Short mmCIF file of C-alpha atoms in Angstrom, two decimals:
data_model
loop_
_atom_site.label_atom_id
_atom_site.label_comp_id
_atom_site.label_asym_id
_atom_site.label_seq_id
_atom_site.Cartn_x
_atom_site.Cartn_y
_atom_site.Cartn_z
CA MET A 1 71.10 -123.14 -14.45
CA ILE A 2 72.95 -126.06 -16.06
CA LEU A 3 69.70 -127.34 -17.61
CA LYS A 4 68.93 -123.88 -19.00
CA PHE A 5 72.43 -123.64 -20.46
CA LEU A 6 72.05 -127.07 -22.06
CA ARG A 7 68.70 -126.02 -23.54
CA VAL A 8 70.31 -122.92 -25.06
CA LEU A 9 73.04 -125.11 -26.54
CA LYS A 10 70.37 -127.39 -28.05
CA ILE A 11 68.55 -124.44 -29.64
CA VAL A 12 71.84 -123.22 -31.16
CA ARG A 13 72.71 -126.76 -32.33
CA VAL A 14 69.32 -127.25 -34.00
CA ALA A 15 69.47 -123.81 -35.62
CA VAL A 16 72.90 -124.58 -37.07
CA ARG A 17 71.95 -128.09 -38.15
CA TYR A 18 68.94 -126.98 -40.18
CA GLY A 19 70.53 -123.80 -41.46
CA LEU A 20 68.15 -121.35 -39.77
CA ASP A 21 70.94 -118.79 -39.94
CA ASP A 22 70.86 -119.13 -43.73
CA ILE A 23 67.08 -118.56 -43.73
CA ALA A 24 67.32 -115.55 -41.39
CA MET A 25 70.10 -113.88 -43.41
CA SER A 26 68.49 -114.54 -46.80
CA GLY A 27 66.63 -111.23 -46.55
CA PHE A 28 69.81 -109.22 -46.01
CA ASP A 29 72.48 -108.18 -48.46
CA THR A 30 75.29 -110.09 -46.70
CA PRO A 31 76.58 -112.74 -49.15
CA ARG A 32 80.10 -112.67 -47.73
CA ILE A 33 78.93 -113.45 -44.20
CA SER A 34 76.74 -116.31 -45.46
CA LYS A 35 79.64 -117.78 -47.41
CA LEU A 36 81.93 -117.49 -44.39
CA ILE A 37 79.42 -119.34 -42.19
CA ASP A 38 78.96 -122.07 -44.82
CA THR A 39 82.74 -122.47 -45.02
CA LEU A 40 83.14 -122.78 -41.25
CA ILE A 41 80.25 -125.28 -40.95
CA PHE A 42 81.06 -127.21 -44.12
CA TRP A 43 79.79 -130.58 -42.87
CA ARG A 44 76.10 -129.70 -42.57
CA ASP A 45 73.58 -130.50 -45.32
CA ILE A 46 71.11 -127.69 -46.00
CA SER A 47 70.09 -128.77 -49.47
CA ALA A 48 66.47 -129.41 -48.40
CA PRO A 49 63.90 -126.64 -49.09
CA ARG A 50 63.98 -123.87 -46.50
CA GLY A 51 60.36 -124.38 -45.43
CA GLU A 52 60.98 -128.04 -44.72
CA ARG A 53 64.12 -127.23 -42.72
CA LEU A 54 62.24 -124.64 -40.67
CA ARG A 55 59.40 -127.06 -39.92
CA MET A 56 61.76 -129.86 -38.90
CA ALA A 57 63.73 -127.51 -36.63
CA LEU A 58 60.56 -126.36 -34.83
CA GLU A 59 59.39 -129.96 -34.42
CA GLU A 60 62.72 -130.94 -32.87
CA LEU A 61 62.75 -127.95 -30.50
CA GLY A 62 59.42 -128.92 -28.92
CA PRO A 63 55.84 -127.83 -28.30
CA ILE A 64 56.35 -124.10 -27.68
CA PHE A 65 58.24 -123.73 -30.94
CA VAL A 66 55.62 -125.83 -32.73
CA LYS A 67 52.94 -123.44 -31.50
CA PHE A 68 55.00 -120.54 -32.77
CA GLY A 69 55.10 -122.21 -36.18
CA GLN A 70 51.33 -122.76 -36.09
CA VAL A 71 50.78 -119.02 -35.67
CA LEU A 72 53.21 -118.21 -38.48
CA SER A 73 51.41 -120.64 -40.79
CA THR A 74 48.42 -118.28 -40.99
CA ARG A 75 50.50 -115.23 -41.98
CA ARG A 76 50.95 -115.38 -45.74
CA ASP A 77 51.47 -111.63 -45.74
CA LEU A 78 54.58 -112.01 -43.57
CA LEU A 79 56.20 -115.20 -44.90
CA PRO A 80 56.78 -116.60 -48.39
CA GLY A 81 54.19 -119.11 -49.61
CA ASP A 82 56.57 -122.10 -49.63
CA MET A 83 57.37 -121.63 -45.94
CA VAL A 84 53.71 -121.09 -44.96
CA ASP A 85 52.64 -124.27 -46.81
CA GLU A 86 55.25 -126.29 -44.95
CA LEU A 87 54.45 -124.78 -41.54
CA ALA A 88 50.77 -125.61 -42.09
CA ARG A 89 51.75 -129.26 -41.58
CA LEU A 90 52.46 -128.46 -37.92
CA GLN A 91 48.76 -127.98 -37.25
CA ASP A 92 47.80 -131.65 -37.31
CA ARG A 93 50.85 -133.53 -38.52
CA VAL A 94 53.23 -133.26 -35.58
CA PRO A 95 55.06 -136.60 -35.19
CA PRO A 96 52.97 -138.84 -32.88
CA PHE A 97 54.23 -140.76 -29.90
CA SER A 98 53.91 -144.53 -29.78
CA SER A 99 50.55 -146.25 -29.33
CA GLU A 100 52.01 -148.25 -26.43
CA LEU A 101 52.66 -145.03 -24.53
CA ALA A 102 49.14 -143.80 -25.32
CA ILE A 103 47.58 -147.06 -24.07
CA ALA A 104 49.71 -146.94 -20.92
CA GLN A 105 48.60 -143.35 -20.31
CA ILE A 106 44.93 -144.30 -20.70
CA GLU A 107 45.27 -147.32 -18.43
CA LYS A 108 47.04 -145.25 -15.76
CA SER A 109 44.51 -142.41 -15.89
CA LEU A 110 41.22 -144.31 -16.30
CA LYS A 111 42.24 -147.44 -14.34
CA ALA A 112 41.36 -149.79 -17.20
CA HIS A 113 42.78 -150.97 -20.51
CA PRO A 114 41.27 -149.34 -23.62
CA ASP A 115 40.03 -152.76 -24.80
CA ASP A 116 37.96 -152.99 -21.60
CA LEU A 117 36.76 -149.39 -21.68
CA PHE A 118 35.66 -149.25 -25.32
CA ALA A 119 33.92 -151.52 -27.77
CA SER A 120 36.78 -150.70 -30.16
CA PHE A 121 39.91 -148.54 -29.98
CA GLU A 122 42.07 -147.52 -32.95
CA ARG A 123 45.76 -147.90 -32.16
CA GLU A 124 46.92 -145.49 -34.83
CA PRO A 125 46.35 -141.81 -33.93
CA VAL A 126 44.26 -139.75 -36.36
CA ALA A 127 45.81 -136.42 -35.31
CA SER A 128 48.91 -135.43 -33.42
CA ALA A 129 49.46 -131.97 -31.96
CA SER A 130 52.14 -130.36 -29.85
CA ILE A 131 50.44 -131.15 -26.52
CA ALA A 132 48.46 -134.35 -27.17
CA GLN A 133 47.29 -136.79 -29.82
CA VAL A 134 43.86 -138.20 -30.70
CA HIS A 135 42.62 -141.77 -31.25
CA PHE A 136 39.17 -142.76 -32.44
CA ALA A 137 37.11 -145.25 -30.43
CA VAL A 138 33.55 -146.53 -29.95
CA LEU A 139 31.83 -146.68 -26.57
CA LYS A 140 30.02 -149.77 -25.35
CA ASP A 141 26.69 -148.14 -26.27
CA GLY A 142 27.82 -147.60 -29.86
CA LYS A 143 28.63 -143.86 -29.67
CA GLU A 144 31.64 -142.78 -31.73
CA VAL A 145 34.17 -140.83 -29.68
CA ALA A 146 37.57 -139.19 -29.91
CA VAL A 147 40.11 -140.00 -27.19
CA LYS A 148 42.67 -137.29 -26.50
CA VAL A 149 45.85 -138.40 -24.70
CA LEU A 150 48.45 -136.03 -23.22
CA ARG A 151 52.02 -136.40 -24.45
CA PRO A 152 54.26 -137.94 -21.75
CA GLY A 153 56.91 -135.64 -20.23
CA MET A 154 55.27 -132.43 -21.44
CA LYS A 155 55.54 -130.47 -18.19
CA LYS A 156 59.33 -130.79 -17.99
CA SER A 157 59.76 -129.69 -21.60
CA ILE A 158 57.49 -126.65 -21.23
CA ASP A 159 59.09 -125.65 -17.91
CA GLU A 160 62.52 -125.56 -19.55
CA ASP A 161 61.42 -123.43 -22.50
CA VAL A 162 59.32 -121.05 -20.43
CA ALA A 163 62.23 -120.55 -18.03
CA LEU A 164 64.33 -119.40 -20.99
CA MET A 165 61.52 -117.10 -22.09
CA HIS A 166 61.44 -115.52 -18.62
CA ILE A 167 65.20 -114.91 -18.77
CA ALA A 168 64.90 -113.40 -22.26
CA ALA A 169 61.99 -111.19 -21.13
CA GLY A 170 64.01 -109.92 -18.17
CA LEU A 171 66.91 -109.04 -20.47
CA VAL A 172 64.54 -107.28 -22.85
CA GLU A 173 63.15 -105.10 -20.05
CA ARG A 174 66.63 -104.22 -18.77
CA LEU A 175 68.44 -103.68 -22.05
CA TRP A 176 65.76 -102.33 -24.39
CA ALA A 177 64.21 -98.92 -23.87
CA ASP A 178 60.72 -100.20 -24.80
CA GLY A 179 60.99 -103.39 -22.76
CA ARG A 180 59.40 -102.05 -19.58
CA ARG A 181 56.52 -100.41 -21.46
CA LEU A 182 55.83 -103.65 -23.33
CA LYS A 183 55.68 -105.56 -20.01
CA ALA A 184 57.68 -108.44 -21.45
CA ARG A 185 57.79 -110.39 -18.19
CA GLU A 186 54.05 -110.05 -17.64
CA VAL A 187 53.37 -111.19 -21.20
CA VAL A 188 55.59 -114.25 -20.73
CA GLY A 189 53.81 -114.91 -17.44
CA GLU A 190 50.46 -114.96 -19.26
CA PHE A 191 51.75 -117.44 -21.83
CA ASP A 192 53.27 -119.51 -19.04
CA LYS A 193 49.86 -119.73 -17.36
CA TYR A 194 47.99 -120.71 -20.51
CA LEU A 195 50.59 -123.27 -21.60
CA HIS A 196 50.39 -124.99 -18.21
CA ASP A 197 46.61 -124.84 -18.33
CA GLU A 198 46.83 -126.91 -21.52
CA LEU A 199 48.56 -129.67 -19.58
CA ASP A 200 45.35 -130.26 -17.59
CA LEU A 201 42.94 -131.93 -20.02
CA MET A 202 40.10 -131.69 -17.49
CA ARG A 203 40.38 -127.92 -17.82
CA GLU A 204 40.16 -128.30 -21.60
CA ALA A 205 37.06 -130.48 -21.25
CA ALA A 206 35.44 -127.85 -19.01
CA ASN A 207 36.29 -125.13 -21.54
CA GLY A 208 34.69 -127.14 -24.33
CA SER A 209 31.60 -127.76 -22.24
CA GLN A 210 31.23 -124.02 -21.53
CA LEU A 211 31.63 -123.11 -25.20
CA ARG A 212 29.06 -125.75 -26.17
CA ARG A 213 26.60 -124.27 -23.67
CA ASN A 214 27.22 -120.74 -24.97
CA PHE A 215 26.36 -121.82 -28.53
CA ALA A 216 23.65 -124.35 -27.70
CA ASP A 217 21.05 -122.46 -29.77
CA SER A 218 23.41 -121.26 -32.51
CA ASP A 219 23.25 -122.28 -36.16
CA LEU A 220 26.87 -121.17 -36.71
CA LEU A 221 29.03 -123.33 -34.45
CA VAL A 222 29.05 -126.98 -33.33
CA VAL A 223 31.00 -128.06 -30.24
CA PRO A 224 31.48 -131.74 -29.27
CA GLU A 225 29.94 -133.15 -26.10
CA MET A 226 32.26 -134.28 -23.32
CA TYR A 227 31.82 -137.72 -21.72
CA TRP A 228 32.81 -136.98 -18.15
CA ASP A 229 32.93 -140.59 -16.98
CA TYR A 230 35.97 -141.05 -19.24
CA CYS A 231 37.80 -137.79 -18.47
CA SER A 232 40.90 -137.20 -16.35
CA PRO A 233 43.75 -134.67 -16.28
CA SER A 234 45.69 -136.78 -18.82
CA VAL A 235 42.89 -138.28 -20.95
CA ILE A 236 39.55 -136.92 -22.14
CA VAL A 237 36.86 -138.51 -24.28
CA MET A 238 34.51 -136.41 -26.41
CA GLU A 239 31.96 -136.83 -29.15
CA ARG A 240 33.55 -137.65 -32.51
CA MET A 241 32.95 -134.89 -35.05
CA HIS A 242 32.71 -135.46 -38.80
CA GLY A 243 33.70 -132.61 -41.10
CA ILE A 244 36.16 -131.21 -43.62
CA PRO A 245 39.24 -129.33 -42.37
CA ILE A 246 38.73 -125.65 -43.06
CA SER A 247 42.08 -125.45 -44.85
CA GLN A 248 40.93 -127.91 -47.58
CA LEU A 249 39.16 -125.35 -49.76
CA ASP A 250 38.76 -127.59 -52.81
CA ARG A 251 36.89 -130.24 -50.79
CA LEU A 252 34.68 -127.55 -49.28
CA ARG A 253 33.80 -126.17 -52.71
CA ASP A 254 33.09 -129.65 -54.06
CA ALA A 255 30.76 -130.26 -51.08
CA GLY A 256 28.82 -127.09 -51.96
CA VAL A 257 29.91 -124.97 -49.00
CA ASP A 258 29.57 -121.21 -49.56
CA LEU A 259 33.06 -119.93 -48.65
CA GLY A 260 31.93 -116.30 -48.60
CA LYS A 261 29.21 -117.06 -46.04
CA LEU A 262 31.65 -119.22 -44.12
CA SER A 263 34.10 -116.33 -43.82
CA ARG A 264 31.36 -113.96 -42.61
CA ASP A 265 30.09 -116.55 -40.13
CA GLY A 266 33.61 -116.86 -38.75
CA VAL A 267 33.73 -113.13 -38.03
CA GLU A 268 30.33 -113.28 -36.32
CA ILE A 269 31.38 -116.26 -34.20
CA PHE A 270 34.51 -114.46 -33.07
CA PHE A 271 32.78 -111.21 -32.11
CA THR A 272 29.95 -113.11 -30.41
CA GLN A 273 32.44 -114.97 -28.25
CA VAL A 274 34.34 -111.81 -27.37
CA PHE A 275 31.57 -109.29 -26.76
CA ARG A 276 28.54 -111.37 -25.81
CA ASP A 277 30.24 -114.06 -23.73
CA GLY A 278 33.65 -112.64 -22.82
CA PHE A 279 34.85 -116.23 -23.36
CA PHE A 280 36.57 -117.09 -26.63
CA HIS A 281 38.42 -119.94 -28.32
CA ALA A 282 41.99 -118.61 -28.40
CA ASP A 283 43.65 -121.27 -30.57
CA MET A 284 41.70 -120.92 -33.82
CA HIS A 285 44.33 -122.09 -36.29
CA PRO A 286 43.06 -124.17 -39.25
CA GLY A 287 44.05 -127.46 -37.62
CA ASN A 288 41.44 -126.89 -34.90
CA ILE A 289 38.51 -126.01 -37.18
CA LEU A 290 36.33 -128.32 -39.29
CA VAL A 291 33.29 -127.55 -41.40
CA SER A 292 30.24 -129.79 -41.10
CA VAL A 293 28.75 -131.33 -44.24
CA ALA A 294 26.08 -133.34 -42.42
CA PRO A 295 22.55 -132.38 -43.57
CA ALA A 296 21.41 -131.21 -40.11
CA THR A 297 24.42 -128.93 -39.54
CA PHE A 298 25.63 -128.25 -43.09
CA GLY A 299 28.09 -125.39 -43.42
CA ARG A 300 28.59 -124.84 -39.69
CA TYR A 301 31.96 -124.48 -38.02
CA ILE A 302 33.12 -127.33 -35.78
CA ALA A 303 35.47 -126.23 -32.99
CA LEU A 304 38.12 -128.58 -31.63
CA ASP A 305 40.92 -128.34 -29.05
CA PHE A 306 39.85 -126.11 -26.16
CA GLY A 307 43.14 -126.05 -24.28
CA ILE A 308 43.54 -122.29 -24.67
CA VAL A 309 40.60 -119.95 -24.13
CA GLY A 310 40.54 -116.28 -23.32
CA THR A 311 38.30 -114.36 -20.95
CA LEU A 312 37.44 -110.65 -20.83
CA ASN A 313 35.81 -108.72 -18.01
CA ASP A 314 33.19 -106.00 -18.49
CA PHE A 315 35.80 -103.23 -18.51
CA ASP A 316 37.83 -104.96 -21.25
CA LYS A 317 34.72 -105.57 -23.37
CA ASP A 318 33.51 -102.01 -22.99
CA TYR A 319 36.93 -100.59 -23.86
CA LEU A 320 37.34 -102.86 -26.90
CA SER A 321 33.84 -102.25 -28.23
CA GLN A 322 34.26 -98.47 -27.97
CA ASN A 323 37.57 -98.67 -29.80
CA PHE A 324 36.28 -100.98 -32.54
CA LEU A 325 33.22 -98.82 -33.17
CA ALA A 326 35.31 -95.67 -33.15
CA PHE A 327 37.65 -97.28 -35.69
CA PHE A 328 34.76 -98.34 -37.91
CA GLN A 329 33.26 -94.84 -37.73
CA ARG A 330 36.69 -93.29 -38.25
CA ASP A 331 36.28 -91.36 -35.01
CA TYR A 332 39.98 -91.23 -34.22
CA LYS A 333 39.47 -88.61 -31.53
CA ARG A 334 37.33 -91.08 -29.59
CA VAL A 335 40.04 -93.74 -30.01
CA ALA A 336 42.59 -91.36 -28.52
CA GLU A 337 40.26 -90.37 -25.67
CA ALA A 338 39.52 -94.02 -24.86
CA HIS A 339 43.22 -94.80 -24.58
CA ILE A 340 43.78 -91.91 -22.18
CA GLU A 341 40.61 -92.55 -20.13
CA SER A 342 41.51 -96.22 -19.66
CA GLY A 343 45.01 -95.36 -18.47
CA TRP A 344 46.69 -97.11 -21.38
CA ALA A 345 48.23 -93.80 -22.46
CA PRO A 346 49.62 -91.26 -19.95
CA LYS A 347 47.13 -88.65 -18.71
CA GLU A 348 49.30 -85.82 -20.00
CA THR A 349 49.02 -87.11 -23.58
CA ARG A 350 47.54 -84.54 -25.96
CA VAL A 351 44.38 -85.91 -27.53
CA ASP A 352 44.87 -84.11 -30.83
CA GLU A 353 48.40 -85.48 -31.29
CA LEU A 354 47.38 -89.07 -30.54
CA GLU A 355 44.31 -88.66 -32.77
CA SER A 356 46.48 -87.52 -35.68
CA ALA A 357 48.89 -90.42 -35.25
CA VAL A 358 46.12 -93.04 -35.14
CA ARG A 359 44.49 -91.51 -38.22
CA ALA A 360 47.75 -91.81 -40.15
CA CYS A 361 47.95 -95.53 -39.23
CA CYS A 362 44.37 -96.56 -39.90
CA GLU A 363 42.91 -94.35 -42.60
CA PRO A 364 44.75 -96.09 -45.50
CA ILE A 365 43.18 -99.51 -44.74
CA PHE A 366 39.50 -98.57 -44.97
CA ASP A 367 37.32 -99.34 -47.98
CA ARG A 368 39.81 -101.93 -49.18
CA PRO A 369 39.33 -105.71 -49.42
CA LEU A 370 41.14 -107.89 -46.93
CA LYS A 371 43.53 -109.18 -49.59
CA ASP A 372 44.86 -105.63 -50.11
CA ILE A 373 45.40 -104.89 -46.42
CA SER A 374 48.74 -105.73 -44.82
CA PHE A 375 47.97 -106.02 -41.14
CA GLY A 376 51.64 -106.67 -40.56
CA GLN A 377 52.42 -103.14 -41.77
CA VAL A 378 49.46 -101.67 -39.87
CA LEU A 379 50.57 -103.36 -36.62
CA LEU A 380 54.12 -102.15 -37.19
CA ARG A 381 52.96 -98.55 -37.59
CA LEU A 382 50.67 -98.83 -34.57
CA PHE A 383 53.60 -100.18 -32.58
CA GLN A 384 55.73 -97.21 -33.60
CA THR A 385 52.88 -94.89 -32.61
CA SER A 386 52.40 -96.58 -29.24
CA ARG A 387 56.12 -96.28 -28.55
CA ARG A 388 56.04 -92.58 -29.32
CA PHE A 389 53.14 -91.98 -26.90
CA ASN A 390 54.26 -94.49 -24.22
CA VAL A 391 51.12 -96.62 -24.60
CA GLU A 392 51.40 -99.69 -22.38
CA VAL A 393 50.81 -103.22 -23.65
CA GLN A 394 47.98 -104.96 -21.73
CA PRO A 395 49.02 -108.59 -21.01
CA GLN A 396 45.43 -109.74 -20.46
CA LEU A 397 44.69 -108.99 -24.13
CA VAL A 398 47.66 -110.86 -25.60
CA LEU A 399 45.48 -113.91 -26.35
CA LEU A 400 42.90 -111.71 -28.06
CA GLN A 401 45.59 -110.22 -30.28
CA LYS A 402 46.82 -113.71 -31.16
CA THR A 403 43.27 -114.84 -31.98
CA LEU A 404 42.72 -111.81 -34.18
CA LEU A 405 45.74 -112.88 -36.22
CA ASN A 406 44.25 -116.39 -36.54
CA VAL A 407 40.91 -114.94 -37.65
CA GLU A 408 42.68 -112.80 -40.22
CA GLY A 409 44.54 -115.83 -41.54
CA LEU A 410 41.32 -117.83 -41.90
CA GLY A 411 39.61 -114.88 -43.59
CA ARG A 412 42.39 -114.61 -46.15
CA GLN A 413 42.10 -118.29 -47.01
CA LEU A 414 38.30 -118.40 -47.29
CA ASP A 415 37.50 -115.09 -48.95
CA PRO A 416 40.28 -112.62 -49.76
CA ASP A 417 37.61 -110.05 -50.75
CA LEU A 418 35.92 -110.13 -47.34
CA ASP A 419 35.30 -106.65 -45.95
CA LEU A 420 36.12 -107.34 -42.33
CA TRP A 421 34.95 -103.92 -41.14
CA LYS A 422 31.48 -104.02 -42.70
CA THR A 423 30.99 -107.60 -41.53
CA ALA A 424 31.91 -106.86 -37.92
CA LYS A 425 30.26 -103.46 -37.47
CA PRO A 426 26.59 -104.63 -37.16
CA HIS A 427 27.53 -107.13 -34.47
CA LEU A 428 29.37 -104.49 -32.47
CA GLU A 429 26.54 -101.99 -32.81
CA ARG A 430 24.01 -104.59 -31.67
CA TRP A 431 26.16 -105.46 -28.67
CA MET A 432 26.57 -101.80 -27.74
CA SER A 433 22.81 -101.32 -28.02
CA GLU A 434 22.20 -104.30 -25.77
CA GLN A 435 24.68 -102.97 -23.22
CA MET A 436 23.95 -99.25 -23.28
CA GLY A 437 20.32 -98.94 -24.46
CA TRP A 438 17.00 -99.86 -22.84
CA ARG A 439 17.58 -103.54 -23.52
CA GLY A 440 20.88 -103.30 -21.70
CA LEU A 441 19.24 -101.57 -18.73
CA LEU A 442 16.52 -104.22 -18.52
CA GLN A 443 19.07 -106.99 -18.82
CA HIS A 444 21.19 -105.54 -16.01
CA LEU A 445 18.09 -105.10 -13.83
CA LYS A 446 17.11 -108.68 -14.51
CA ILE A 447 20.52 -109.77 -13.24
CA GLU A 448 20.65 -107.44 -10.22
CA VAL A 449 17.04 -107.69 -8.93
CA PRO A 450 17.48 -111.21 -7.44
CA ARG A 451 20.53 -109.96 -5.57
CA TYR A 452 18.73 -106.91 -4.18
CA SER A 453 15.63 -108.96 -3.27
CA LYS A 454 17.86 -111.09 -1.10
CA LEU A 455 19.77 -108.12 0.30
CA LEU A 456 16.88 -105.83 1.29
CA PRO A 457 15.49 -107.98 4.17
CA GLN A 458 19.01 -108.14 5.59
CA LEU A 459 19.54 -104.36 5.68
CA PRO A 460 18.48 -103.84 9.37
CA ARG A 461 20.83 -106.60 10.52
CA LEU A 462 23.65 -105.32 8.32
CA ALA A 463 23.15 -101.77 9.64
CA HIS A 464 23.27 -103.04 13.22
CA GLN A 465 26.48 -104.97 12.47
CA ALA A 466 28.03 -101.87 10.90
CA MET A 467 27.22 -99.77 13.96
CA THR A 468 28.59 -102.50 16.22
CA HIS A 469 31.85 -102.58 14.26
CA MET A 470 32.11 -98.81 14.60
CA ILE A 471 31.82 -99.09 18.41
CA GLU A 472 34.05 -102.14 18.87
CA PRO A 473 37.40 -100.39 18.29
CA ARG A 474 36.57 -98.13 21.29
CA ALA A 475 35.57 -100.98 23.61
CA GLU A 476 38.89 -100.94 25.47
CA HIS A 477 38.33 -97.30 26.46
CA SER A 478 34.63 -97.66 27.36
CA SER A 479 35.10 -97.99 31.15
CA GLU A 480 37.34 -94.95 31.37
CA LEU A 481 34.96 -92.92 29.25
CA MET A 482 32.00 -93.97 31.41
CA LEU A 483 33.77 -92.82 34.59
CA GLN A 484 34.60 -89.50 32.99
CA LEU A 485 30.98 -89.07 31.94
CA LEU A 486 29.74 -89.84 35.48
CA ALA A 487 32.17 -87.32 36.97
CA GLU A 488 31.05 -84.66 34.54
CA GLN A 489 27.42 -85.51 35.33
CA ARG A 490 28.02 -85.05 39.08
CA LYS A 491 29.63 -81.68 38.48
CA THR A 492 26.70 -80.67 36.33
CA ASN A 493 24.18 -81.85 38.95
CA HIS A 494 26.00 -79.93 41.69
CA PHE A 495 26.06 -76.78 39.58
CA LEU A 496 22.38 -77.16 38.74
CA GLY A 497 21.59 -77.64 42.48
CA VAL A 498 23.36 -74.44 43.39
CA VAL A 499 21.55 -72.59 40.64
CA VAL A 500 18.19 -73.98 41.78
CA TYR A 501 18.71 -73.19 45.44
CA LEU A 502 20.14 -69.75 44.79
CA GLY A 503 17.52 -68.90 42.22
CA GLY A 504 14.75 -70.21 44.50
CA GLY A 505 16.05 -68.17 47.44
CA ILE A 506 16.20 -65.01 45.39
CA ALA A 507 12.70 -65.63 44.03
CA VAL A 508 11.29 -66.19 47.58
CA GLY A 509 13.07 -63.06 48.80
CA VAL A 510 11.67 -60.93 46.00
CA LEU A 511 8.19 -62.34 46.62
CA LEU A 512 8.34 -61.57 50.38
CA THR A 513 9.57 -58.05 49.67
CA LEU A 514 6.66 -57.41 47.32
CA LEU A 515 4.18 -58.74 49.88
CA TYR A 516 5.67 -56.57 52.58
CA LEU A 517 5.51 -53.45 50.46
CA ARG A 518 1.87 -54.12 49.64
CA PHE A 519 0.47 -55.30 52.94
CA GLY A 520 3.13 -54.70 55.57
CA HIS A 521 2.49 -50.99 56.07
CA ALA A 522 -1.19 -51.49 56.84
CA ILE A 523 -0.42 -54.15 59.38
CA TRP A 524 2.23 -51.98 61.05
CA TRP A 525 -0.14 -49.08 61.55
#
């Protein structure tokens, strides 16, 4: 509790030092309050630009706050341009830790000094992020690689911040009427899981390897190869990728990259990951994306940093695809029905009322270029609608929502005129056809037939086991039941004996009487 209290004090101290209160209150008509605060805290210097102060405050507060700034840096529709430009520096310009610490981490994890492991190792990091930093090196066989090293002491820092988030989430659920519906504690639990997953670089390497396999035959995305002999939970070594950061639009234009095609390819990559694979890169901010200018892979995306990925099961994919297609076709009734059928909205919800509310939110954004659509306003109206109809937030889709915001931010930068709906619709329709049509049926049969071919020969044995399990619970009463059955059988046999003897006697008597009546009189006379 003391550590949590000290962390709260640090957050307050940093906020006051960099004048975050001044930034927060700048949008309100409260000049007197601002002047009063400035008078009380007269010793602080807040003459630096507000964007710079915000960036420096987030850097000082640690990795979770840096990640928050990274997300904000893609939302030019929500923040002023000067603040967004400054926050963009958080994506690959987080202050690095010392090279000595990086070398010590490598030596501890891989049991050898970098000078012995590699033909050459660059002491100065080329990129520094909130969780780790990257150094370039060359293997003994001449292959160029990137060495990613985990920041020392990260687990303690994240544990402290996440603990505060859990406390805040609990207060939200208790004090705010919408807190329970929004499942604040479950949402924080999801982020807690993914943040701690990022601390295991072996998990990141496995994620990258899976994504590379998923796009092995793609001409849209390039994923670096992992060198497993040099990987550990604290250090991973991967193929070095050469490209232009996707945020450097002037360099991309000068290199001859078609930004319009690049924006459409980004949408296709995202929907392919979500609906085909159910496995998607969930940290797609500009600092993690390059564009290849090599002749063999010109114009393709290069994905980096696989610490956070999202997964969707078949139910999630089916629900999302139905909703997306219904949105694209403006079938708001189907959207309402899908929410009720999935249990996201209460069963007693009236379809026509929910349909009308969704139509009012979404109809104004169609047939308009991306630059004219404020998703911030759309999300706000959808939130108000969901609150009215008690629609529950699904924690397993929080990462997908975050990634959608990243995709939107990239789309705005590359091609503000991109029609996101028309670009995405063919991919969704193709996926639905593959899942629901004849191709989907054949694909499912192809998957299930090997399982059934193995199961069928086992059916007699499985049936025998099932019957045995049905009898086993009665085993303790079997002796008593057998005795009762034998007793009943004796009674039955005795009864049958009496019937046989009595019936036989009567039959013999009747027969003798008939014989006597026929022949007895003649004999007598």
